[in-house]
JSON list of C-alpha atoms and ligand atoms in Angstrom, two decimals:
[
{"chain": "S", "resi": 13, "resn": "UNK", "atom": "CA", "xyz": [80.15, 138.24, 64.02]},
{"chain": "S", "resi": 14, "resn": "UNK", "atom": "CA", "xyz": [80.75, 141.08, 61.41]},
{"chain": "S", "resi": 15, "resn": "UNK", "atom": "CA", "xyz": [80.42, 141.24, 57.83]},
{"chain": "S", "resi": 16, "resn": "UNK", "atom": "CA", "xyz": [82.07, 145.12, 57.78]},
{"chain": "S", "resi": 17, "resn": "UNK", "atom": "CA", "xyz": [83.88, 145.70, 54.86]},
{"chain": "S", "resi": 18, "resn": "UNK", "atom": "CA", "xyz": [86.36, 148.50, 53.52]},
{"chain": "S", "resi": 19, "resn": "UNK", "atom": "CA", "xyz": [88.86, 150.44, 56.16]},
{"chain": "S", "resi": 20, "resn": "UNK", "atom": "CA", "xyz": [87.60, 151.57, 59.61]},
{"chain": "S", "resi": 21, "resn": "UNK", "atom": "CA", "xyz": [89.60, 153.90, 61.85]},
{"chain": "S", "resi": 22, "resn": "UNK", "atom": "CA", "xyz": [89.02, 153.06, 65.63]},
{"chain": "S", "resi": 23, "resn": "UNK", "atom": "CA", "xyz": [87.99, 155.94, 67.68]},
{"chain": "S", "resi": 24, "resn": "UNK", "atom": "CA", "xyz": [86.87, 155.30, 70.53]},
{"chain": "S", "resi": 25, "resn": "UNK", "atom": "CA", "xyz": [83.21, 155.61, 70.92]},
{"chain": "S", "resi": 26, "resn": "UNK", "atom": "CA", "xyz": [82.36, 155.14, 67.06]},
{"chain": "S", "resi": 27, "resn": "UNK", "atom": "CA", "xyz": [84.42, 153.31, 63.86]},
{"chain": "S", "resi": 28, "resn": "UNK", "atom": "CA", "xyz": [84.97, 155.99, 61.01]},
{"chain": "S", "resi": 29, "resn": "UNK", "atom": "CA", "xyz": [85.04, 155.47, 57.44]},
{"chain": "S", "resi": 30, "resn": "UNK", "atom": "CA", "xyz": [88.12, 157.58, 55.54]},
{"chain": "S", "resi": 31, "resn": "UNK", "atom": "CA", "xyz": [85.20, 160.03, 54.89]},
{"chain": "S", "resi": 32, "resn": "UNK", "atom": "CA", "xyz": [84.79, 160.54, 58.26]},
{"chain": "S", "resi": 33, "resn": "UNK", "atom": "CA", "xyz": [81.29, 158.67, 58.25]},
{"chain": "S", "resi": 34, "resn": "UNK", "atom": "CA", "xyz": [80.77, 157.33, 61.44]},
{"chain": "S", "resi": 35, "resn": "UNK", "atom": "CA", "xyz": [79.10, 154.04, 62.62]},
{"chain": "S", "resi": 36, "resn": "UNK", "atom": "CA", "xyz": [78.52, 152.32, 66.05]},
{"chain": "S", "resi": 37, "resn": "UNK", "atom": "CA", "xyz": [81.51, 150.27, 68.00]},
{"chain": "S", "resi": 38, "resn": "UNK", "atom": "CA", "xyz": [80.43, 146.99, 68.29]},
{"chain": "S", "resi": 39, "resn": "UNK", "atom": "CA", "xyz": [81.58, 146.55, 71.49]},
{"chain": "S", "resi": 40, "resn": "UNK", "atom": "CA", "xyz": [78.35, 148.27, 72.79]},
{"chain": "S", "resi": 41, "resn": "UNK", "atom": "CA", "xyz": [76.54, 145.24, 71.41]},
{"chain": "S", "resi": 42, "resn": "UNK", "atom": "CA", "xyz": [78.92, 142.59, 72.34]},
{"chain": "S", "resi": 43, "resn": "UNK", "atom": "CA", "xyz": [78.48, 144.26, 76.43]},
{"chain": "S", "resi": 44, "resn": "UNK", "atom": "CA", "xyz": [74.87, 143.57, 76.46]},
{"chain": "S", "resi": 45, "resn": "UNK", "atom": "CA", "xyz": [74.88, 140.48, 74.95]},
{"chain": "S", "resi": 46, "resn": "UNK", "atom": "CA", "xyz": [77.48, 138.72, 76.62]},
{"chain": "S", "resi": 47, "resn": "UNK", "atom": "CA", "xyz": [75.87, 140.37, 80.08]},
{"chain": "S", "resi": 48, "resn": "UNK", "atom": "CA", "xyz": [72.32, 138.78, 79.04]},
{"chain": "S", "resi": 49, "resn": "UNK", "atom": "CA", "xyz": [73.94, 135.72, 78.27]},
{"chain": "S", "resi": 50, "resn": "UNK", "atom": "CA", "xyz": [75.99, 135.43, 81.60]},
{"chain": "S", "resi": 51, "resn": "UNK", "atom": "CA", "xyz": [72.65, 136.39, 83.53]},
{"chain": "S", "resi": 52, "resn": "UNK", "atom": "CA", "xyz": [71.01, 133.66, 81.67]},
{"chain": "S", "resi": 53, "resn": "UNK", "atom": "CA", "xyz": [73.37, 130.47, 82.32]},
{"chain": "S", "resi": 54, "resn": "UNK", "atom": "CA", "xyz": [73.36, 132.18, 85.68]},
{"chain": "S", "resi": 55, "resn": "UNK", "atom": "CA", "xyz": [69.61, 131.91, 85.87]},
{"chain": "S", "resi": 56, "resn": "UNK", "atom": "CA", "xyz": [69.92, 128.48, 84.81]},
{"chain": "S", "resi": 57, "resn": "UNK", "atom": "CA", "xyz": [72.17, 127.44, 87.45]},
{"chain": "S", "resi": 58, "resn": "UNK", "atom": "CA", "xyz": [75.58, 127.27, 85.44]},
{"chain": "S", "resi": 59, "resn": "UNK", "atom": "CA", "xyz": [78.86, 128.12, 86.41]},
{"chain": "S", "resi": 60, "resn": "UNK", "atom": "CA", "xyz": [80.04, 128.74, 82.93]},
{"chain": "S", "resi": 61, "resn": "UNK", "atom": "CA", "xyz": [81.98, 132.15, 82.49]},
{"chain": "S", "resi": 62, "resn": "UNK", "atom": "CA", "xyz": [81.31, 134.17, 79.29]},
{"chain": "S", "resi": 63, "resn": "UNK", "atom": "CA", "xyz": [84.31, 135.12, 76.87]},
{"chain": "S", "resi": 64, "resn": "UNK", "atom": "CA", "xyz": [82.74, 137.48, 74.57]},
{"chain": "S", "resi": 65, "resn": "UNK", "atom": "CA", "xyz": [84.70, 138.61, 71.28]},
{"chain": "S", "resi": 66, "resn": "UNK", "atom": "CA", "xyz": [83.79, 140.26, 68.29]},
{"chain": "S", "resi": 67, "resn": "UNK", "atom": "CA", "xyz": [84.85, 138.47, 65.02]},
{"chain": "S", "resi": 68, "resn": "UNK", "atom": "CA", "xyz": [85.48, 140.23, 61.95]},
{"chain": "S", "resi": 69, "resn": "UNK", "atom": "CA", "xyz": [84.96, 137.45, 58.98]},
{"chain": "S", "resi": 70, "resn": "UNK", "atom": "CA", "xyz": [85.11, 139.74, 56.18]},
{"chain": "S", "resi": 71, "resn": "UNK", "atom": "CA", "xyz": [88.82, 139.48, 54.82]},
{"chain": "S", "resi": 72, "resn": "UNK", "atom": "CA", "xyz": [88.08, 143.17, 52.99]},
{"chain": "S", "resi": 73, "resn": "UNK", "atom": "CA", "xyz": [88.40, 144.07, 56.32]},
{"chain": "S", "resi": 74, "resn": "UNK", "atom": "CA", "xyz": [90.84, 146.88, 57.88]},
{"chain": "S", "resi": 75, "resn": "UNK", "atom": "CA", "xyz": [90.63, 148.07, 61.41]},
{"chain": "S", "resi": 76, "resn": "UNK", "atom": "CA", "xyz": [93.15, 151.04, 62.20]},
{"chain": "S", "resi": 77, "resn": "UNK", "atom": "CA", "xyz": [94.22, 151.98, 65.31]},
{"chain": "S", "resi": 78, "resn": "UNK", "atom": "CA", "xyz": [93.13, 149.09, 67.03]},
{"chain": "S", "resi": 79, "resn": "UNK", "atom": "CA", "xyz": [94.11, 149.09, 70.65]},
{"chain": "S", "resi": 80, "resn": "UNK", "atom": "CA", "xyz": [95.34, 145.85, 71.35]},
{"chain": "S", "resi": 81, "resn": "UNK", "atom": "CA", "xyz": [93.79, 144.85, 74.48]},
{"chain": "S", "resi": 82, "resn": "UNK", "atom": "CA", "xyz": [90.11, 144.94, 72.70]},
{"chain": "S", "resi": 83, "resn": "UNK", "atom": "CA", "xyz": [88.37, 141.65, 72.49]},
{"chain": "S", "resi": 84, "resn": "UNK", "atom": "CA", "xyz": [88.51, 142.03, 68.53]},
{"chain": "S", "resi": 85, "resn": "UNK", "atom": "CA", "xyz": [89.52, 138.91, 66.31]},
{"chain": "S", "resi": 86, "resn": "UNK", "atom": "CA", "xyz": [90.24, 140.49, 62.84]},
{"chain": "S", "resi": 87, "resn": "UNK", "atom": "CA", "xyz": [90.76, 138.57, 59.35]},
{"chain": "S", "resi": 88, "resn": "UNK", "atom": "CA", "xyz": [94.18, 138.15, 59.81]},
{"chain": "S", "resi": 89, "resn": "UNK", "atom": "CA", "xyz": [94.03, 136.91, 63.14]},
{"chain": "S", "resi": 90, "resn": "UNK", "atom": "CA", "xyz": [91.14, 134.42, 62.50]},
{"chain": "S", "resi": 91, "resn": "UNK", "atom": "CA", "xyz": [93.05, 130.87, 61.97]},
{"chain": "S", "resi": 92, "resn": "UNK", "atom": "CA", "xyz": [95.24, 131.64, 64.78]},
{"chain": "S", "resi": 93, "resn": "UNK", "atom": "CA", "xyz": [92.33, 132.06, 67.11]},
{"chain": "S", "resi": 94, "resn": "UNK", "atom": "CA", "xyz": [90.56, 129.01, 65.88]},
{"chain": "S", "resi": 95, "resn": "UNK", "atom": "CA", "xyz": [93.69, 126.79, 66.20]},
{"chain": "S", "resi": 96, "resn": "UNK", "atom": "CA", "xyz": [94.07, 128.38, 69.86]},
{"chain": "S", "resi": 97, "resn": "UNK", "atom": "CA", "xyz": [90.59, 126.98, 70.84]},
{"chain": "S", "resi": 98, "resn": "UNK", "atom": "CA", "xyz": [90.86, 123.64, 69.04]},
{"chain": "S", "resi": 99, "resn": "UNK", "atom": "CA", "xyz": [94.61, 123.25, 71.52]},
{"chain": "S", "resi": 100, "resn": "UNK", "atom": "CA", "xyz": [92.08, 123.76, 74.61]},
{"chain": "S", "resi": 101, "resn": "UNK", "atom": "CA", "xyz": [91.18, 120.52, 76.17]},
{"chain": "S", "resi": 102, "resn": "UNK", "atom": "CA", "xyz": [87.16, 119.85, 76.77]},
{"chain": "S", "resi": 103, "resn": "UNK", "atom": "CA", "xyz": [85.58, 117.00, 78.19]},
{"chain": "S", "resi": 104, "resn": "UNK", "atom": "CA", "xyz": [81.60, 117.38, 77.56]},
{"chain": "S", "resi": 105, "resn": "UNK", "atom": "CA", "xyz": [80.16, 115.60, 80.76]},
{"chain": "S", "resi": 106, "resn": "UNK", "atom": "CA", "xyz": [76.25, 115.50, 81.67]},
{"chain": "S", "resi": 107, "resn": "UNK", "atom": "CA", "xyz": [75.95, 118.95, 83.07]},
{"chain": "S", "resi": 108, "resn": "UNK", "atom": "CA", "xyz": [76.66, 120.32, 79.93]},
{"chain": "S", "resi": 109, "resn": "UNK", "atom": "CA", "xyz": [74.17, 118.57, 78.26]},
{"chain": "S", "resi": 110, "resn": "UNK", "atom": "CA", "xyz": [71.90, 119.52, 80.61]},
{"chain": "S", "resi": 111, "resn": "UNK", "atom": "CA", "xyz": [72.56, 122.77, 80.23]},
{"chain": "S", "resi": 112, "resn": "UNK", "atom": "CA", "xyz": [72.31, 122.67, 75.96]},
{"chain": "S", "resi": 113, "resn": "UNK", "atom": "CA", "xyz": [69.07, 120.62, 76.61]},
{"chain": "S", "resi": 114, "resn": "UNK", "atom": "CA", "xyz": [67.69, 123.78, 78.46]},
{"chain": "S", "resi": 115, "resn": "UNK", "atom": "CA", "xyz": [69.11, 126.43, 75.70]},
{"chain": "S", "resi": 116, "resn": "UNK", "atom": "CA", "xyz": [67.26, 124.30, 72.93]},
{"chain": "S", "resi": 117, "resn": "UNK", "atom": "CA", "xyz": [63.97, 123.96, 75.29]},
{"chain": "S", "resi": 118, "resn": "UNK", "atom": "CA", "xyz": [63.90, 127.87, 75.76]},
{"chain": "S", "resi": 119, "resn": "UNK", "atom": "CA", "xyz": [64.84, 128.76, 71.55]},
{"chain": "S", "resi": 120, "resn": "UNK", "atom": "CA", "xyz": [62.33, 130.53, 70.41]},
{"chain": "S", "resi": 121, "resn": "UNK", "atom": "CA", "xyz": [61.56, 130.58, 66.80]},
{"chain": "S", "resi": 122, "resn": "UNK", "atom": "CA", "xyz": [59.14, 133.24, 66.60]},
{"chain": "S", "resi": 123, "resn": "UNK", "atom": "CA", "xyz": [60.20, 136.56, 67.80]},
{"chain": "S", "resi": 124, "resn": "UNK", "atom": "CA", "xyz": [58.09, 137.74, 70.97]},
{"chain": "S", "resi": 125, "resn": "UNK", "atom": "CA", "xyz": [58.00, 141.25, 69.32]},
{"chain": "S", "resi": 126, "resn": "UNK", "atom": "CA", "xyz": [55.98, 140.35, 66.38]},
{"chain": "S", "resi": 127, "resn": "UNK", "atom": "CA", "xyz": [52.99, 141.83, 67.21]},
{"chain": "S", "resi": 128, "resn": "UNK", "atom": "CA", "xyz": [49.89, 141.06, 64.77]},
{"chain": "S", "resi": 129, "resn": "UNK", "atom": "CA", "xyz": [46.53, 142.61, 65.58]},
{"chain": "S", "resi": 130, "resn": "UNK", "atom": "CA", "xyz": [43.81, 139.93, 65.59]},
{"chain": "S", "resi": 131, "resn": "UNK", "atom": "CA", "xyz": [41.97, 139.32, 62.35]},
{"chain": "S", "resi": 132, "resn": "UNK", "atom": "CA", "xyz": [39.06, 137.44, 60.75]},
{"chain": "S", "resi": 133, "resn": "UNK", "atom": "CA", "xyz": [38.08, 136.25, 57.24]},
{"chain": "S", "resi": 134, "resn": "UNK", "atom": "CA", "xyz": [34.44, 137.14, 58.00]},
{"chain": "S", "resi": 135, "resn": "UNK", "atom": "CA", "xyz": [35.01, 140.71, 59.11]},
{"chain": "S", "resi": 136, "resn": "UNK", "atom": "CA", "xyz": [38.01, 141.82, 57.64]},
{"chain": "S", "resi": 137, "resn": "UNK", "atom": "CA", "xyz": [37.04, 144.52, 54.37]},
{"chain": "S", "resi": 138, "resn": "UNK", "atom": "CA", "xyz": [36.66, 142.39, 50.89]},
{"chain": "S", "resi": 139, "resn": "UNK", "atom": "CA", "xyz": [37.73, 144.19, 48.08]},
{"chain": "S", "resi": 140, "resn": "UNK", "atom": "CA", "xyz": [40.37, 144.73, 45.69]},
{"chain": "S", "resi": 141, "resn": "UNK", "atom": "CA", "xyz": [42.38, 148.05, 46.06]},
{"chain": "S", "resi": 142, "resn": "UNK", "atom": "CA", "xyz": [44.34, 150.17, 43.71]},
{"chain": "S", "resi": 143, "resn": "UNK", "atom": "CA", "xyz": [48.46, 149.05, 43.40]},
{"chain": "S", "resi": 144, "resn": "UNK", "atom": "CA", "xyz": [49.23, 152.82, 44.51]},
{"chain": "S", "resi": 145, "resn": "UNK", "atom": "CA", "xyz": [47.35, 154.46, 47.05]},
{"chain": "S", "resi": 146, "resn": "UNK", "atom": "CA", "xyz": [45.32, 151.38, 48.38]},
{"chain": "S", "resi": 147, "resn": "UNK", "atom": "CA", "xyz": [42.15, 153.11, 47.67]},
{"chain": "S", "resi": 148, "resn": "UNK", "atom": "CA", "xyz": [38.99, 150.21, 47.69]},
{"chain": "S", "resi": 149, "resn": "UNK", "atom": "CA", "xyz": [37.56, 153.02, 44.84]},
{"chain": "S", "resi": 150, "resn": "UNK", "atom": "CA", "xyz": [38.15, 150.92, 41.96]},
{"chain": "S", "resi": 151, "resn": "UNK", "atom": "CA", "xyz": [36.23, 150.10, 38.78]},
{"chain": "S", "resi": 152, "resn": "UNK", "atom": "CA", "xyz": [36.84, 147.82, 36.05]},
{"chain": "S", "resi": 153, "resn": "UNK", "atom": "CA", "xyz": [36.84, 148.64, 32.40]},
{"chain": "S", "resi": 154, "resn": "UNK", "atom": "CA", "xyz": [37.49, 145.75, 30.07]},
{"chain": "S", "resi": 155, "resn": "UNK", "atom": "CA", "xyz": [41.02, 144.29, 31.27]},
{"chain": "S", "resi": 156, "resn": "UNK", "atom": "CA", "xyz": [41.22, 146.97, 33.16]},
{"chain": "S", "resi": 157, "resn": "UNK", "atom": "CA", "xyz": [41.58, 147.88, 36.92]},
{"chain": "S", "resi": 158, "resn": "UNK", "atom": "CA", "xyz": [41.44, 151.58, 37.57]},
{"chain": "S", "resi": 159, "resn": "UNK", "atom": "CA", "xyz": [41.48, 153.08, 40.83]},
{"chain": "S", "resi": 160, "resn": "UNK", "atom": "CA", "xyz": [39.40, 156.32, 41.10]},
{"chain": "S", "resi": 161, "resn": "UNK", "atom": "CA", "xyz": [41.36, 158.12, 43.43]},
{"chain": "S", "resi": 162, "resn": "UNK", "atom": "CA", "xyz": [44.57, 158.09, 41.40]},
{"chain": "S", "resi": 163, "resn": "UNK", "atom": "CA", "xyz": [43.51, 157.27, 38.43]},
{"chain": "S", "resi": 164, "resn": "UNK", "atom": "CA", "xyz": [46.16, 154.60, 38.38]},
{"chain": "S", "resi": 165, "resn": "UNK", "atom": "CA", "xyz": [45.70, 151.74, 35.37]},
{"chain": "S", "resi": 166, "resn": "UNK", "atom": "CA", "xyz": [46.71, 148.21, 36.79]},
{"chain": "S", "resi": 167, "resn": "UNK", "atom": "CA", "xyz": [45.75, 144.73, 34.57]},
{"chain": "S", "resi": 168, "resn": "UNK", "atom": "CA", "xyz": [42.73, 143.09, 36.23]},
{"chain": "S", "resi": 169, "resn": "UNK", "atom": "CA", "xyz": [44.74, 139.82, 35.93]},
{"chain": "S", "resi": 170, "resn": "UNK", "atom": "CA", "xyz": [48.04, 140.80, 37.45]},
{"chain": "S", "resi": 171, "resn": "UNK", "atom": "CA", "xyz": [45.31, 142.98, 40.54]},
{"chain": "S", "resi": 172, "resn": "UNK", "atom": "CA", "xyz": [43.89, 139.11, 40.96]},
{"chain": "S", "resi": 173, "resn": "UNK", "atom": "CA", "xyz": [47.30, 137.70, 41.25]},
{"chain": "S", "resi": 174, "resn": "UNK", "atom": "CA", "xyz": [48.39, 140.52, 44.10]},
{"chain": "S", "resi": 175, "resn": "UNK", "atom": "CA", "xyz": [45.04, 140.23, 45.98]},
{"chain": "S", "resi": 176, "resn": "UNK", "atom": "CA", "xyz": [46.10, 136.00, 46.27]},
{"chain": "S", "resi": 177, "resn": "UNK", "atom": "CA", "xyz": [49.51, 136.85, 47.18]},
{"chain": "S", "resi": 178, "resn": "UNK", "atom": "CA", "xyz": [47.35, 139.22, 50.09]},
{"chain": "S", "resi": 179, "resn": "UNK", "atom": "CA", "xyz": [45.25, 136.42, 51.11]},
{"chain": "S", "resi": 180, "resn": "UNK", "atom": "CA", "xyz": [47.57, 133.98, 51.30]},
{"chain": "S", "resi": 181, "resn": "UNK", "atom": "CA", "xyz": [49.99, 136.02, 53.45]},
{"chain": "S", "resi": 182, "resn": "UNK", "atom": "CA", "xyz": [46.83, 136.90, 55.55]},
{"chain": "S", "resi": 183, "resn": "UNK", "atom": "CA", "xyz": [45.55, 133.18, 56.02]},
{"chain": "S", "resi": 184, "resn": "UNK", "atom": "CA", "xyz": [48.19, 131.20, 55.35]},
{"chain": "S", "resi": 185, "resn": "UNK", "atom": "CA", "xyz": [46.40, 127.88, 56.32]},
{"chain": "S", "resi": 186, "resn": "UNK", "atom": "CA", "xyz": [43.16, 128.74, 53.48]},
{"chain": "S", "resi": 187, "resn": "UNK", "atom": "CA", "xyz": [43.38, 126.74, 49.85]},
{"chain": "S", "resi": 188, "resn": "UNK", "atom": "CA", "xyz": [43.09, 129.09, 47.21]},
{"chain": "S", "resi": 189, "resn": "UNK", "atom": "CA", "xyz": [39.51, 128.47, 45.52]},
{"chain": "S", "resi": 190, "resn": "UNK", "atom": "CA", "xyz": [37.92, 130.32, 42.91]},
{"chain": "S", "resi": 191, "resn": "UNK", "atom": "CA", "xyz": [34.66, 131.14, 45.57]},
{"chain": "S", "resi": 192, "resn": "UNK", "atom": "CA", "xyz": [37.55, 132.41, 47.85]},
{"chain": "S", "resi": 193, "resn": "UNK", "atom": "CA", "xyz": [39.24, 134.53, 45.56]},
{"chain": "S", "resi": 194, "resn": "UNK", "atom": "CA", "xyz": [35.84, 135.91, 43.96]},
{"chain": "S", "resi": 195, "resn": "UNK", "atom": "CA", "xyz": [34.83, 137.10, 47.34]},
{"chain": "S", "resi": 196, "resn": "UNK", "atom": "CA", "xyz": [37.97, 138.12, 48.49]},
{"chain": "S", "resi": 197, "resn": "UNK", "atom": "CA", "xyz": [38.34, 140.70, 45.24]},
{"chain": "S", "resi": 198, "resn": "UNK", "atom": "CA", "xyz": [34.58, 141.70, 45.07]},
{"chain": "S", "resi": 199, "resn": "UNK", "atom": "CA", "xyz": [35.03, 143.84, 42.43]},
{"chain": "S", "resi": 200, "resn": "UNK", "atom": "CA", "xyz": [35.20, 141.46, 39.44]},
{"chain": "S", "resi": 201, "resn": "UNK", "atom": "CA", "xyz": [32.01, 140.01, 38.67]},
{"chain": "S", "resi": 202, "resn": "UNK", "atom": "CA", "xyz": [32.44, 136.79, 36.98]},
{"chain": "S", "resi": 203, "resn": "UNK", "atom": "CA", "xyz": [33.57, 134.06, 38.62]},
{"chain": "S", "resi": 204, "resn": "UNK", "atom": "CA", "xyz": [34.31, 132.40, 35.37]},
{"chain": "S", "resi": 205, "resn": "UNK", "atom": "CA", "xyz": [37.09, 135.29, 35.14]},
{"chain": "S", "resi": 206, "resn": "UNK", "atom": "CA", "xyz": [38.57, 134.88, 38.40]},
{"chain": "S", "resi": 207, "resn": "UNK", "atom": "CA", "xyz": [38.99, 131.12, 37.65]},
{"chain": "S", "resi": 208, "resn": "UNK", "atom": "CA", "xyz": [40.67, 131.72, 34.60]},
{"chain": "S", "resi": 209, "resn": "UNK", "atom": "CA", "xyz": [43.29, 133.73, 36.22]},
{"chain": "S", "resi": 210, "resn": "UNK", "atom": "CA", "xyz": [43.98, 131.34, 39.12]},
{"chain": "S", "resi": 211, "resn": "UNK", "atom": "CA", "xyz": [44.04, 128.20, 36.80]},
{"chain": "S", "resi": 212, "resn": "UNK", "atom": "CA", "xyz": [46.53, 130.39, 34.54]},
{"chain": "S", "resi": 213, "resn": "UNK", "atom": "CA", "xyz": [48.47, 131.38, 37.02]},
{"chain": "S", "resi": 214, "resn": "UNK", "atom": "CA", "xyz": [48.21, 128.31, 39.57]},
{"chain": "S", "resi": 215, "resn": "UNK", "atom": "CA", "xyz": [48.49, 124.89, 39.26]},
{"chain": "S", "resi": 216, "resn": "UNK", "atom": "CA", "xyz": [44.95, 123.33, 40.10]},
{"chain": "S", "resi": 217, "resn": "UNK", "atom": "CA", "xyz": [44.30, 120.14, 42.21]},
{"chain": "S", "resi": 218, "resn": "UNK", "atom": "CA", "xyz": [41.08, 118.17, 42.67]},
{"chain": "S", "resi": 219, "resn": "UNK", "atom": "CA", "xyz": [38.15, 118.74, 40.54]},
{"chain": "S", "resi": 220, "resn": "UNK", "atom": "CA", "xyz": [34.60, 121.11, 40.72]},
{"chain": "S", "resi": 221, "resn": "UNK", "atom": "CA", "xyz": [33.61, 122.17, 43.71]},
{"chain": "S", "resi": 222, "resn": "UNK", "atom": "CA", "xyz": [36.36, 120.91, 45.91]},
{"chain": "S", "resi": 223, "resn": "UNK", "atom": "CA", "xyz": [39.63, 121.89, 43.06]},
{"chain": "S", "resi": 224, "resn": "UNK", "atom": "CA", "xyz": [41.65, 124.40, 44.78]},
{"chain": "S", "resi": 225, "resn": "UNK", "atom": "CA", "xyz": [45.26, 125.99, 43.40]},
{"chain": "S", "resi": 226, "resn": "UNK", "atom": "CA", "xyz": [48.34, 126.36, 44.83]},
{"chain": "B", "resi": 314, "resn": "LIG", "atom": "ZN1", "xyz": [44.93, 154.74, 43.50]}
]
């Protein structure tokens, strides 16, 4: 599927924009996937042939100089190719199941190429640092956070807020607590302060020592 919009001129290797701007043919995507795919029902022991197109859903869509032999399905053509696969006759029998049974067991919800370098709470660098150039040198006057590298001027509250946004996207599975949060930013002193923040920003639950915000 593509969401291109605006008029295309096909040229062989590339589509160009009426400016002459040049972007890649899809076709050089839809060849590897369909070949991945085929290799993969191969793999899984199914006889099912691939018919790869490329759909174009965007009807602010103009393709010139389309040769007519290209798997392409444009706006205009849309309906006509969805009527054409409704006419075909399909009877879903066991091996197919089988086979969709195997797709879902081998979907994979988190890409493989996400690749996170290990990290722990207890020796990861505590510490608030400046909005700008990420500097830990950072001192607070008043309401003030102001990093002493850049000199940039950031409200202590709104630096508290950012650093929980951090630490939440960092441990995910911690509650928010004021002892967290104090730690985690090191640089303000009262705890009192960092509470107020949270519990202005945050809705609390549970009381004392166990309340934590979310
Ligand atoms: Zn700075």
């Amino acid at each position: 599927m593509k969401n291109f919009e605006g008029e295309y001129v096909y040229d062989g290797e590339y589509f160009k924009t009426p400016s002459g701007l040049a972007i890649q043919n899809p076709l050089d995507q839809l060849k590897r996937s369909k070949l991945m795919l085929s290799q993969l029902l191969q793999s899984l022991g199914s006889k099912l042939t691939v018919e790869a197109y490329v759909i174009f859903i965007n009807p602010q869509f103009t393709l010139y100089q389309t040769p007519p032999d290209l798997p392409f399905i444009l706006p205009t053509q849309l309906n006509r190719f969805l009527s054409k696969l409704d006419q075909k006759p399909s009877l879903l029998n066991q091996s197919h199941k089988n086979l969709a049974d195997k797709l879902i067991s081998l979907h994979q919800t988190e890409s493989p190429y996400t690749q996170l370098p290990a990290y722990e709470y207890e020796t990861i660098k505590k510490g608030m640092t400046c909005c700008k150039c990420d500097s830990f040198a950072v001192t607070i006057v008043g309401k003030k956070l102001i990093c002493d590298k850049c000199g940039c001027i950031e409200l202590v509250t709104v630096a508290v807020m950012r650093n929980v946004e951090e630490f939440k996207l960092l441990f995910p599975e911690q509650k928010i607590t004021t002892n967290v949060i104090h730690e985690w930013c090191g640089v303000v002193d009262s705890r009192k302060r960092i509470s107020r923040v949270l519990g202005k920003n945050l809705k609390i639950t549970g009381l004392g020592q166990w309340a934590f915000y979310e």
